[in-house]
XYZ file of C-alpha atoms in Angstrom:
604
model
C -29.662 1.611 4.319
C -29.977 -1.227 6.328
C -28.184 -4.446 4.520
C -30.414 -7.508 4.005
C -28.290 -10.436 4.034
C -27.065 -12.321 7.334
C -24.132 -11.832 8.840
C -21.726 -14.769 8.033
C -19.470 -15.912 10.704
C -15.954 -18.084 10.778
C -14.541 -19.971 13.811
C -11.524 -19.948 13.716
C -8.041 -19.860 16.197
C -6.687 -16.888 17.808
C -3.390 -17.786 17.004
C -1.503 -18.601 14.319
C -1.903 -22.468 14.099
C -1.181 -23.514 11.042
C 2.074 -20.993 11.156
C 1.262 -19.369 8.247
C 2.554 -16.087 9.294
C -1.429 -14.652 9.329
C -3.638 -15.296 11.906
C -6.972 -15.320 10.157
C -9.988 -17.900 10.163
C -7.906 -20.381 8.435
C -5.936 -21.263 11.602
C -7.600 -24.524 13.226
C -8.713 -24.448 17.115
C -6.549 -26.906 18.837
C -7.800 -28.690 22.007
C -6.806 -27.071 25.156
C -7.966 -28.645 28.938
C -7.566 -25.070 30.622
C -11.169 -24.720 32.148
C -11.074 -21.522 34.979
C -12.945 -18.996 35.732
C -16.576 -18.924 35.935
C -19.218 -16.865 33.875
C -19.876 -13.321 35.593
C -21.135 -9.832 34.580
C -17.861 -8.446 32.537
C -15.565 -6.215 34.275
C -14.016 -3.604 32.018
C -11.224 -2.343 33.693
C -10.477 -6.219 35.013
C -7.926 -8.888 33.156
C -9.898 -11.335 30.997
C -10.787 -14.479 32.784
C -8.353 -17.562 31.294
C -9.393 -20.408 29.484
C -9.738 -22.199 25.824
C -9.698 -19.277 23.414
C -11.404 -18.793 19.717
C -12.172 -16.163 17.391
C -15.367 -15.902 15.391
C -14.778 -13.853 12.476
C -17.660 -12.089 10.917
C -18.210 -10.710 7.433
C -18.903 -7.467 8.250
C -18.369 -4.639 11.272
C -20.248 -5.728 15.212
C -20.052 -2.949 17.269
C -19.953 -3.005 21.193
C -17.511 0.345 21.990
C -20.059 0.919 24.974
C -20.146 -0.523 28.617
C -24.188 -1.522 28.033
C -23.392 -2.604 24.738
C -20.292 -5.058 25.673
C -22.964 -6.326 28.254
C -25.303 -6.994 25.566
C -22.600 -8.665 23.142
C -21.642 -11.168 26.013
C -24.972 -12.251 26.782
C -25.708 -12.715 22.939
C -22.509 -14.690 22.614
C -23.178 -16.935 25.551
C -26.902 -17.472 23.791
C -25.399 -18.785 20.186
C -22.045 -20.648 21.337
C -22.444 -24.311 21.493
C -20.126 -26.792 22.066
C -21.019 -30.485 20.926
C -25.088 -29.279 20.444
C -25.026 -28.208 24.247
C -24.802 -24.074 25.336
C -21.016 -23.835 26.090
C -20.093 -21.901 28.922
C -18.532 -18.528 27.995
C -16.448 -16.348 30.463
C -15.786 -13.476 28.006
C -16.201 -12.170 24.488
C -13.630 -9.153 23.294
C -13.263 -7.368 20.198
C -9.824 -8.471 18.510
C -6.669 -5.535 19.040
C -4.694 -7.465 16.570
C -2.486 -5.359 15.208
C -2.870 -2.049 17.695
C -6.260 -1.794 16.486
C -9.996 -2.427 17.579
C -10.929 -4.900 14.976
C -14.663 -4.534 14.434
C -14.724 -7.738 13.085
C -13.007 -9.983 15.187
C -14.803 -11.418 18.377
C -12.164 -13.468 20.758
C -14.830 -16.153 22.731
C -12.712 -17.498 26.130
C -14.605 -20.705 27.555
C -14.549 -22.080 31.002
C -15.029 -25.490 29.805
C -11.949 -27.647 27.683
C -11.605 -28.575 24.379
C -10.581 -31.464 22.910
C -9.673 -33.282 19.844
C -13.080 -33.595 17.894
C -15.406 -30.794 19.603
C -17.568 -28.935 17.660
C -17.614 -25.316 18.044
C -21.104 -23.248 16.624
C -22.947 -21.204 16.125
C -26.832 -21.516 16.666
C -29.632 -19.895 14.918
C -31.121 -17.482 16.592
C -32.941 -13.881 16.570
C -30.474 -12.195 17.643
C -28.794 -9.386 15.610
C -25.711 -7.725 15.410
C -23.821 -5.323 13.654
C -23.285 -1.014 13.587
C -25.624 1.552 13.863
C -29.285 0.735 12.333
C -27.313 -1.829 10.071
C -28.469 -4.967 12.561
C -28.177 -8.377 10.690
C -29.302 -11.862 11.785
C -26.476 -13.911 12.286
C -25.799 -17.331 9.631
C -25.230 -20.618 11.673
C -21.540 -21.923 11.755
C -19.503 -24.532 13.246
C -15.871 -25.802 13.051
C -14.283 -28.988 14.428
C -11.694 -28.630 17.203
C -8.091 -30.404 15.111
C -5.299 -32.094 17.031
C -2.159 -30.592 16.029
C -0.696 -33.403 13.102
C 0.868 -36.369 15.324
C 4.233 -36.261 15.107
C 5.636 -39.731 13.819
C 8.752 -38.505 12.401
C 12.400 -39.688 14.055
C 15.153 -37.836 15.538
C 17.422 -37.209 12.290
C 21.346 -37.821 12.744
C 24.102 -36.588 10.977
C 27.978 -37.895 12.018
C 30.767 -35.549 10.700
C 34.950 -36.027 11.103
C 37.388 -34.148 8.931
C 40.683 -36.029 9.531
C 43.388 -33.330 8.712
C 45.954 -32.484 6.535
C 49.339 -33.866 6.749
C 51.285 -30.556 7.521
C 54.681 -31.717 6.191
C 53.777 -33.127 3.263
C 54.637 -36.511 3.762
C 52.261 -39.554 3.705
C 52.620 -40.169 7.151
C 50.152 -38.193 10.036
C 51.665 -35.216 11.832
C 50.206 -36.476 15.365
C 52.452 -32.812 16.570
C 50.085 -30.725 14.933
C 47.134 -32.708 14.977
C 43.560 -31.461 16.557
C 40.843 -33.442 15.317
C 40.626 -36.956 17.029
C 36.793 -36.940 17.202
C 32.933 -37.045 15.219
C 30.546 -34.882 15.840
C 27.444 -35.709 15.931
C 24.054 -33.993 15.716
C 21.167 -34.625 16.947
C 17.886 -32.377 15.073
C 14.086 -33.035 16.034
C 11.457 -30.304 14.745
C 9.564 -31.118 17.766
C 12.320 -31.145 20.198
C 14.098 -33.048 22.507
C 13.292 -33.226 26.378
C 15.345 -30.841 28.417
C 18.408 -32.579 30.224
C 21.340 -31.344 31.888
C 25.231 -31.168 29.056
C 26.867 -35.030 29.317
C 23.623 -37.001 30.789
C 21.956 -38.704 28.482
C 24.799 -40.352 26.086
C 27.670 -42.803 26.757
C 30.122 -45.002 25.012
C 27.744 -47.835 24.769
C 25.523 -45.706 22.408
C 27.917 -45.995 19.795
C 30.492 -48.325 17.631
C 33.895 -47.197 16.681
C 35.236 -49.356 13.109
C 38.675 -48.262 12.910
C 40.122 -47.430 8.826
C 41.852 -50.499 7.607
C 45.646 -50.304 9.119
C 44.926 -47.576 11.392
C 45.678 -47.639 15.270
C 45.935 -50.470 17.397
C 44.021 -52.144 19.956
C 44.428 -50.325 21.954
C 43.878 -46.406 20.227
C 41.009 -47.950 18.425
C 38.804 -46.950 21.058
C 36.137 -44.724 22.296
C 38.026 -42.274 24.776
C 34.992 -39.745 25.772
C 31.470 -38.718 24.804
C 30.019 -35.317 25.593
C 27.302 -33.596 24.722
C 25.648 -30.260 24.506
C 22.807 -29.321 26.996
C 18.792 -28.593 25.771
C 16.759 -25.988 27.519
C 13.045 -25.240 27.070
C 13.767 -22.371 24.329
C 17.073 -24.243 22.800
C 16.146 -27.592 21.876
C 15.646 -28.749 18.975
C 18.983 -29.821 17.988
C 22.217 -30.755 20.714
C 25.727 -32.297 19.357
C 27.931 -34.895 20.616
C 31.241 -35.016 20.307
C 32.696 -38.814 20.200
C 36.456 -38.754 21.146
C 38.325 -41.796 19.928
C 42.000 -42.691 21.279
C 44.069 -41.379 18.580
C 44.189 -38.729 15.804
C 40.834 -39.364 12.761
C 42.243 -40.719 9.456
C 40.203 -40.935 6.667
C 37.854 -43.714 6.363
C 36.904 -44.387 10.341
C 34.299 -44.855 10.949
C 31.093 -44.304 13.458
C 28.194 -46.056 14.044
C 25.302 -44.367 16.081
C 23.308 -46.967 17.677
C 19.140 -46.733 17.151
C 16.971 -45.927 19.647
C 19.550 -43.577 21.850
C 17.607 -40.621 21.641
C 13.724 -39.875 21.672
C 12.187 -36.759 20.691
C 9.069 -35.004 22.625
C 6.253 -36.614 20.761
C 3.444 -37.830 22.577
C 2.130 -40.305 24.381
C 5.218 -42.305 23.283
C 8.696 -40.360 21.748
C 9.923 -41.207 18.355
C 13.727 -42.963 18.690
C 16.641 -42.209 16.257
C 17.222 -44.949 13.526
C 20.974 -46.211 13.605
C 22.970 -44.003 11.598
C 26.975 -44.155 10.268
C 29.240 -41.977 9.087
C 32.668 -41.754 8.006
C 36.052 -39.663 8.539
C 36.668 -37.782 4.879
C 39.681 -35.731 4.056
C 39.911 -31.737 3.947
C 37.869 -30.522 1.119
C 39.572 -27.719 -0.603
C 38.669 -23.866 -2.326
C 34.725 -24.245 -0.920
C 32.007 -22.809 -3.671
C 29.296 -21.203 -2.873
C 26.193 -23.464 -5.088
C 23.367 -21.827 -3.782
C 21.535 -18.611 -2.019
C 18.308 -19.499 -0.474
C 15.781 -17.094 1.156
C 12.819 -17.589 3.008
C 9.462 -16.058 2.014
C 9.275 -12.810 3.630
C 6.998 -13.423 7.481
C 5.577 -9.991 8.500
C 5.981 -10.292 12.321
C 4.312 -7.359 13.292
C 2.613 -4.021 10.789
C 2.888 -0.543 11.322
C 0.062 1.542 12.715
C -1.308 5.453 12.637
C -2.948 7.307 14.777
C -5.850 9.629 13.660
C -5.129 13.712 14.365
C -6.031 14.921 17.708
C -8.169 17.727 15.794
C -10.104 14.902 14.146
C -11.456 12.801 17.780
C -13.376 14.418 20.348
C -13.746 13.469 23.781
C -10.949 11.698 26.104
C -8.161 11.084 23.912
C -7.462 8.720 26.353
C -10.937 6.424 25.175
C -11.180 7.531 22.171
C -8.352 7.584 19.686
C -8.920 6.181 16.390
C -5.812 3.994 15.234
C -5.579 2.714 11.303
C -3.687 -0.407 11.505
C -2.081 -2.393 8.290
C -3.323 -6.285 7.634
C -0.863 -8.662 8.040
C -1.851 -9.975 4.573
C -2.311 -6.673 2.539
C 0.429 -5.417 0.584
C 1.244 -3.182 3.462
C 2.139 -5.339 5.679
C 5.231 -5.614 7.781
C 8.453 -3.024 6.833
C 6.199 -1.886 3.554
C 3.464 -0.222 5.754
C 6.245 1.961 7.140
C 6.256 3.613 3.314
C 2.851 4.990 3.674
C 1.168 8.177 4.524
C -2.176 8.614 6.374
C -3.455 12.599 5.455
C -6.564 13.939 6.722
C -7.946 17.332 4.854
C -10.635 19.401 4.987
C -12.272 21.208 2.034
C -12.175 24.819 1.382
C -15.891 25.073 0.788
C -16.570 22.357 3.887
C -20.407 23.111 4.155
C -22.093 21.977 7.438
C -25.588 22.493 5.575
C -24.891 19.580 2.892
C -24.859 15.860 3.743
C -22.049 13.844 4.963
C -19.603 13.668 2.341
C -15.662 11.870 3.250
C -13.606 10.976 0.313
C -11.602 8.388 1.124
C -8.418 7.559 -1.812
C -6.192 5.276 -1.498
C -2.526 6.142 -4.128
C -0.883 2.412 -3.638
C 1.783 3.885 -6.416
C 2.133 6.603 -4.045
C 2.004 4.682 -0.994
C -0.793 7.325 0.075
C -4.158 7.435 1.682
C -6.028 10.690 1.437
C -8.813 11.594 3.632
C -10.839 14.447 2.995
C -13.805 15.983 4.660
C -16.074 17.793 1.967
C -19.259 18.247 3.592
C -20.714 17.508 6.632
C -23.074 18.351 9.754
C -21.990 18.740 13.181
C -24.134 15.532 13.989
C -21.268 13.431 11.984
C -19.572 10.889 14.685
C -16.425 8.485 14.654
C -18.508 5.945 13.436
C -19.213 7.812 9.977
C -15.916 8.293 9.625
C -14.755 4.588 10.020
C -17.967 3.569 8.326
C -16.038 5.517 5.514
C -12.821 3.970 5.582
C -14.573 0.443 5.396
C -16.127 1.756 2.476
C -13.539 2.135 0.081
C -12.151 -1.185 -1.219
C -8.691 0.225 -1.539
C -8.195 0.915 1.948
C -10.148 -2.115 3.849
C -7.690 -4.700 1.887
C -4.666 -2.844 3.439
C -5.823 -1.418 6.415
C -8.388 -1.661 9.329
C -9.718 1.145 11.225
C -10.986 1.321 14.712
C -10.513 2.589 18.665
C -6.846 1.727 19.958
C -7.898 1.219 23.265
C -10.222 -2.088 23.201
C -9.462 -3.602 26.561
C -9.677 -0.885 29.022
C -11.910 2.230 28.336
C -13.531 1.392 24.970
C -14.619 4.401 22.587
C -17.883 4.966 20.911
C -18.171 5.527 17.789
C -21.487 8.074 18.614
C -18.709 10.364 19.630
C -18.731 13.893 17.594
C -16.373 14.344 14.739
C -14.607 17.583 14.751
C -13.311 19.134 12.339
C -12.221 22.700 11.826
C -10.945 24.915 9.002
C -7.956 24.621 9.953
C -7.548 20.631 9.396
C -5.513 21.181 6.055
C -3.111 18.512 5.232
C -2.728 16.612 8.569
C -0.766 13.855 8.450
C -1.183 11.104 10.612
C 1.291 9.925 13.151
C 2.885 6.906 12.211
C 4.426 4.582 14.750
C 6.724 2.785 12.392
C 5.999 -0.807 13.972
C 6.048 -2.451 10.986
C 8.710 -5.247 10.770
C 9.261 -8.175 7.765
C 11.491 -11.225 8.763
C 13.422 -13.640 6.753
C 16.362 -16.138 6.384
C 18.865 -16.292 4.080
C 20.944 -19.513 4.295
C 24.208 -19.718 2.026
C 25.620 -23.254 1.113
C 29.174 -24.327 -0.001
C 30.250 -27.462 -2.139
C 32.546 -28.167 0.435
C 32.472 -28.199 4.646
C 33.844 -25.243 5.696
C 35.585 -24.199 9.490
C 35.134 -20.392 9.888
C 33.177 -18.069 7.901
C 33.610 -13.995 7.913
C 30.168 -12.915 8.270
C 30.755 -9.559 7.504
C 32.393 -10.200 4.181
C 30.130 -12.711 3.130
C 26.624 -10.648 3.925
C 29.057 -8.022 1.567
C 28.429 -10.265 -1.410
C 24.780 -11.554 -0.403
C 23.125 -8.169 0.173
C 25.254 -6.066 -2.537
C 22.027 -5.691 -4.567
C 19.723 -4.558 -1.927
C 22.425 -2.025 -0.862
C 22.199 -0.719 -4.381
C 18.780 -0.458 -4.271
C 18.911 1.209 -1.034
C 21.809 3.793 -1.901
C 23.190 2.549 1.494
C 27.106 2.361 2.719
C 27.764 -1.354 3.419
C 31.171 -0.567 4.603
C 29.692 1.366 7.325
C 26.165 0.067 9.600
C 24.327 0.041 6.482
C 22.181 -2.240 5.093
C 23.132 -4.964 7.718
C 22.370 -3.191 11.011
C 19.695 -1.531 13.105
C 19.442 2.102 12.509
C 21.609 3.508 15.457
C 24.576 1.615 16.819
C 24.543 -1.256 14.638
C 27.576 -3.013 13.763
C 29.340 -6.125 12.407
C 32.750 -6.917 13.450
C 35.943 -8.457 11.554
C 35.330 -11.714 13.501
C 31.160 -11.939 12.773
C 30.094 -10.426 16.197
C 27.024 -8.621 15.872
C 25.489 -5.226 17.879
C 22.339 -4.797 16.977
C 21.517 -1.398 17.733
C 18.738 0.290 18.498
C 15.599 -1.238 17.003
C 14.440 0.267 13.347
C 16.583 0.676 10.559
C 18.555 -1.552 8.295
C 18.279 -5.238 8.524
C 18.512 -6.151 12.103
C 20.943 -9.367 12.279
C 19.587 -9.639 16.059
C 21.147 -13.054 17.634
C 23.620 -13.728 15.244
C 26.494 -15.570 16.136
C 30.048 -15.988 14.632
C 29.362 -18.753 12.659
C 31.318 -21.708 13.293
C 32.248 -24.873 11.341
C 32.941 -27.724 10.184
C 29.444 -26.714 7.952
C 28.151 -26.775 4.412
C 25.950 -24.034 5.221
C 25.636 -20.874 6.846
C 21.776 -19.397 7.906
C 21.220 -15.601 8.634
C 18.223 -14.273 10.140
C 17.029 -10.567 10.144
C 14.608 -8.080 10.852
C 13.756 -4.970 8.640
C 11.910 -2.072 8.977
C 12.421 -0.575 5.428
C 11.118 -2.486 2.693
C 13.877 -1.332 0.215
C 16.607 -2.996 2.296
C 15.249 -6.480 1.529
C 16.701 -8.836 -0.788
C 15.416 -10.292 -3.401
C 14.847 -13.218 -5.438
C 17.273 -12.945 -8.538
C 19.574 -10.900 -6.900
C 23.167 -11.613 -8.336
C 25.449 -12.953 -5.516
C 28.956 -12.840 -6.685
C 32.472 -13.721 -4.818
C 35.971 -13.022 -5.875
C 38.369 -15.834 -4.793
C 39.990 -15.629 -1.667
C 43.587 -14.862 -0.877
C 46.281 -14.687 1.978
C 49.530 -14.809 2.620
C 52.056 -17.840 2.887
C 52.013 -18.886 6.685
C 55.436 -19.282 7.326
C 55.034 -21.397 10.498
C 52.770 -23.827 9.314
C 50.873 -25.197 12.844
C 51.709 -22.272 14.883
C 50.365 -19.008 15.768
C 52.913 -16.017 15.769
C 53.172 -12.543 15.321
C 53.434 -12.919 11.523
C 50.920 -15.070 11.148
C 48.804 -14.171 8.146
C 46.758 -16.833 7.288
C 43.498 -16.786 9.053
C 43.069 -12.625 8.931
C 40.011 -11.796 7.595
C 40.030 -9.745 3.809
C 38.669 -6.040 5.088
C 36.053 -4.400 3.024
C 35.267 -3.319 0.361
C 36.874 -5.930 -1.243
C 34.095 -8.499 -1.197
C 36.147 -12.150 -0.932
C 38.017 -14.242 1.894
C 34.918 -14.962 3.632
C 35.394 -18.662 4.343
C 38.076 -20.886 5.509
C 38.008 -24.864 4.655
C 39.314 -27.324 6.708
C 42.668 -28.088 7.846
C 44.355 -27.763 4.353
C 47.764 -25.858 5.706
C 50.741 -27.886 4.234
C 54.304 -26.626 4.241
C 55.417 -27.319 0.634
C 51.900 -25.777 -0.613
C 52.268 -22.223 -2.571
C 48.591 -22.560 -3.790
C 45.881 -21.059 -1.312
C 43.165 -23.416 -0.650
C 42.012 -22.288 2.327
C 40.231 -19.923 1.197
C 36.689 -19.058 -1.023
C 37.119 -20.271 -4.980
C 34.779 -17.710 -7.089
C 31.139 -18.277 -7.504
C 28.309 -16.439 -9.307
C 24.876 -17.298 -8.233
C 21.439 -15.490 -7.547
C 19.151 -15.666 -4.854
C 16.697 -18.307 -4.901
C 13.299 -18.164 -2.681
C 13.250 -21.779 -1.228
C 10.086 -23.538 0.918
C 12.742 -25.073 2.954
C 14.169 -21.821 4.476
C 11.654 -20.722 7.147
C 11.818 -17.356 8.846
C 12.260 -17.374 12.419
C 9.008 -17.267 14.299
């Protein structure tokens, strides 16, 4: 039966705006001045004109699989879409392929005409009707306001660090022979990000104030020597460092003044400017602690879809494949949609003589959908079966349903439905796309200089590697599925994509640091972490260095601890001294568990 009420309609982005990690109708259209293209008859087998993009997103299924019908749709749009109370102009309207499926109920509008701060987007009353089948609905008005993107007002932040070192013969007095730290580092961090420029540009001498400890150096060694500092590019920069090299070795209690205003950030019309900042030279920090294990929420970057048996679509598989698809913000979204099984059955006693009957069941337990064709006559089409899917609750929270080619070549969902008596048990192809990202970030009590990635992901993922029955001696847990690796020194190989937890773009850490961030990519759900998850570490240990300042062949005391035993992961700060017997250069114990923290974000 027809349904009575009006099709409801949201405006909303086509991107994730308000990074959320869905892109729904809750995402706010931001202005954009693109404005090409002009309107003309649709070409199917042509790239979409470019311009200011939205989405309307309607309550319920529009259909337009046809050539005649897109035709329609795109006239209807350009008849309802209003910009400010005046008929926007409209180059194209195309159903949605978010997520490698025709979504039904997703129509992306591109204008030739900009937007800007303020517009109003809407939709007008009108007679026009859309929807599947005989089920045509009127469509409710709607509008939404075109939102600026929050002005950025916040300054550069700036962080000065200096470690003076250790004396390494025990003695008040500095060991200048086997000193290496004569400098601060600073760090420059903008969410928005700094301007690109070229490594040593942009900072001098002038931009800072050196204020010498009481009785250290002279005139003049109580100087600035150098300044250099790290290059930005368009994908790296949000943060740079510069390193502030003063005439003589650090001792504790220099200090450094950054001057304010040195740096702006990319805000616009007019950059935000660092406030002056100080900081000052502490001494080596000994046995670091780990105090706390902080994980992002879990970001489902992309979800797995299935493709509907050959046996089940008739026509040019080419046109008209039918592709289930998981929602980014069902429970099978990301790595868990990888878990489930699509099977399509046909009944024993399958009557062609008895009304359309497809049970659709949904096993979340299970992780299990099962379709199965009781009855049915030969008139029943694609669009009965995805009317069916829709149908059942179960399945249209988790999954959507609908043609995987939308762009090119669009089915119809009048196309036949075959099935034969031999359709028993098909299952589905899955493509296994489904991927979950997340951060964990470790921090210490103390700063630390190098950290053993391998041995401290050991202690942070133990759990999950329970719960997975996986080998984290061996690519594991930590690693892509094939190939994956993590060597003694931190250097990851990520394999071939799938798996474990992909540490993709991970770096040896280095220090001086307080914290440590790891991000990864999964494909199976059981691999993740999880809050609560008890991290523990075993102090460190390692041999006496008997050449305290030197590297030889029996030097012992930077060699990382090799698994399985989980400890030795992190090395503080310049703490060798050669009338020390008690290691503090290495890890104390700590016991924690994983917290999920707001201020970890997984990378987008």
């Amino acid at each position: 039966a027809a349904s009575t009420d009006a099709l409801t309609v949201r405006i909303g982005a086509a991107t994730d705006t308000n990074s959320d990690g869905v892109t729904n109708a809750d995402d706010p259209v931001r202005p954009d001045p693109a404005r090409t293209g002009t309107p003309t008859a649709i070409d199917r087998t042509a790239a979409p004109p470019t311009g200011p993009m939205f989405t309307l997103y309607f309550s319920d299924d529009v259909e337009f699989g046809e050539a005649a019908q897109l035709a329609t749709l795109l006239d209807e749009i350009r008849d309802i879409v209003e910009v400010n109370g005046v008929p926007a102009v409209v180059l194209n309207a195309a159903r949605s392929s978010a997520g490698g499926a025709c979504d039904n109920r997703r129509i992306d509008v591109t204008l030739g005409q900009a937007l800007s701060h303020g517009d109003t987007i809407s939709i007008a009353a009108s007679g026009h009707k859309l929807g599947t089948g005989t089920d045509q609905r009127t469509i409710a008005p709607a509008s939404a306001t075109v939102m600026a993107a929050p002005a950025d007002r916040t300054r550069p932040t700036v962080t000065v660090l200096a470690i003076a070192p250790a004396n390494t013969d025990g003695t008040a007095a500095v060991d200048v022979a086997n000193q290496d730290v004569d400098g601060f580092s600073v760090t420059f961090s903008d969410a928005g990000g700094f301007p690109v420029m070229a490594a040593n540009s942009s900072l001098d001498a002038d931009d800072f104030t050196f204020i010498p400890a009481a009785g250290q150096g002279t005139e003049t060694t109580n100087v600035i020597s150098t300044v250099a500092h790290t290059a930005t590019t368009a994908d790296s920069n949000k943060s740079f460092t510069a390193t502030v090299t003063i005439g003589r070795p650090l001792a504790v209690g220099d200090r450094l003044l950054v001057k304010p205003g040195v740096i702006g950030d990319n805000a616009l019309p007019l950059a935000n400017v660092n406030a002056g900042t100080t900081g000052m030279a502490i001494g080596p920090q000994a046995s670091p602690r780990i105090t706390s294990v902080l994980m992002s929420n879990l970001r489902h970057s992309e979800q797995n879809t299935w493709t509907v048996p050959a046996t089940l679509v008739g026509g040019a598989a080419s046109d008209h494949v039918i592709r289930i698809a998981a929602k980014a913000d069902g429970d099978a979204a990301g790595a868990a949609g990888n878990g489930w099984t699509m099977v399509f059955d046909r009944a024993s006693t399958h009557s062609a003589a008895k009304p359309l009957d497809i049970d659709v069941r949904v096993d979340a337990k299970g992780e299990r959908v099962t379709v199965r064709f009781n009855n049915g006559p030969a008139t029943a089409t694609l669009g009965d079966l995805l009317a069916a899917l829709k149908a059942n609750a179960d399945f249209d929270s988790r999954f959507a349903a609908g043609f995987a080619n939308c762009n090119t070549g669009r089915g119809t969902t009048k196309l036949g439905l075959v099935t034969t008596a031999a359709a028993r048990d098909t299952i589905a192809s899955s493509n296994g796309t489904g991927r979950t990202q997340f951060a964990i970030e470790v921090r210490f009590n103390a700063y630390v200089d190098t950290v053993d990635d391998a041995e401290l992901l050991n202690d942070v993922l133990a759990a999950a590697a329970r719960r997975a029955e996986t080998t984290l001696a061996v690519d594991g847990i930590r690693a892509a599925v094939t190939g994956g690796t993590i060597a003694g020194d931190g250097t990851i190989t990520a394999g071939t994509a799938g798996g474990g937890l992909d540490l993709t773009g991970l770096t040896p850490q280095a220090g001086p640091r307080t914290s440590v961030r790891y991000e990864a990519t999964t494909a199976v759900v059981r691999n993740l972490p999880m809050a609560r998850d008890l991290v523990t570490t075993a102090a460190g240990a390692r041999a006496l260095d008997d050449n305290p300042g030197t590297t030889d062949a029996t030097e012992t005391g930077f060699r990382p601890i090799s698994a399985p035993v989980a400890n030795g992961f992190a090395l503080d700060v310049n703490t060798t001294t050669a009338n020390s017997r008690i290691d503090e250069g290495r890890n104390g114990f700590s016991q924690v568990r994983i917290s999920v923290s707001a201020s970890v974000k997984a990378r987008n």
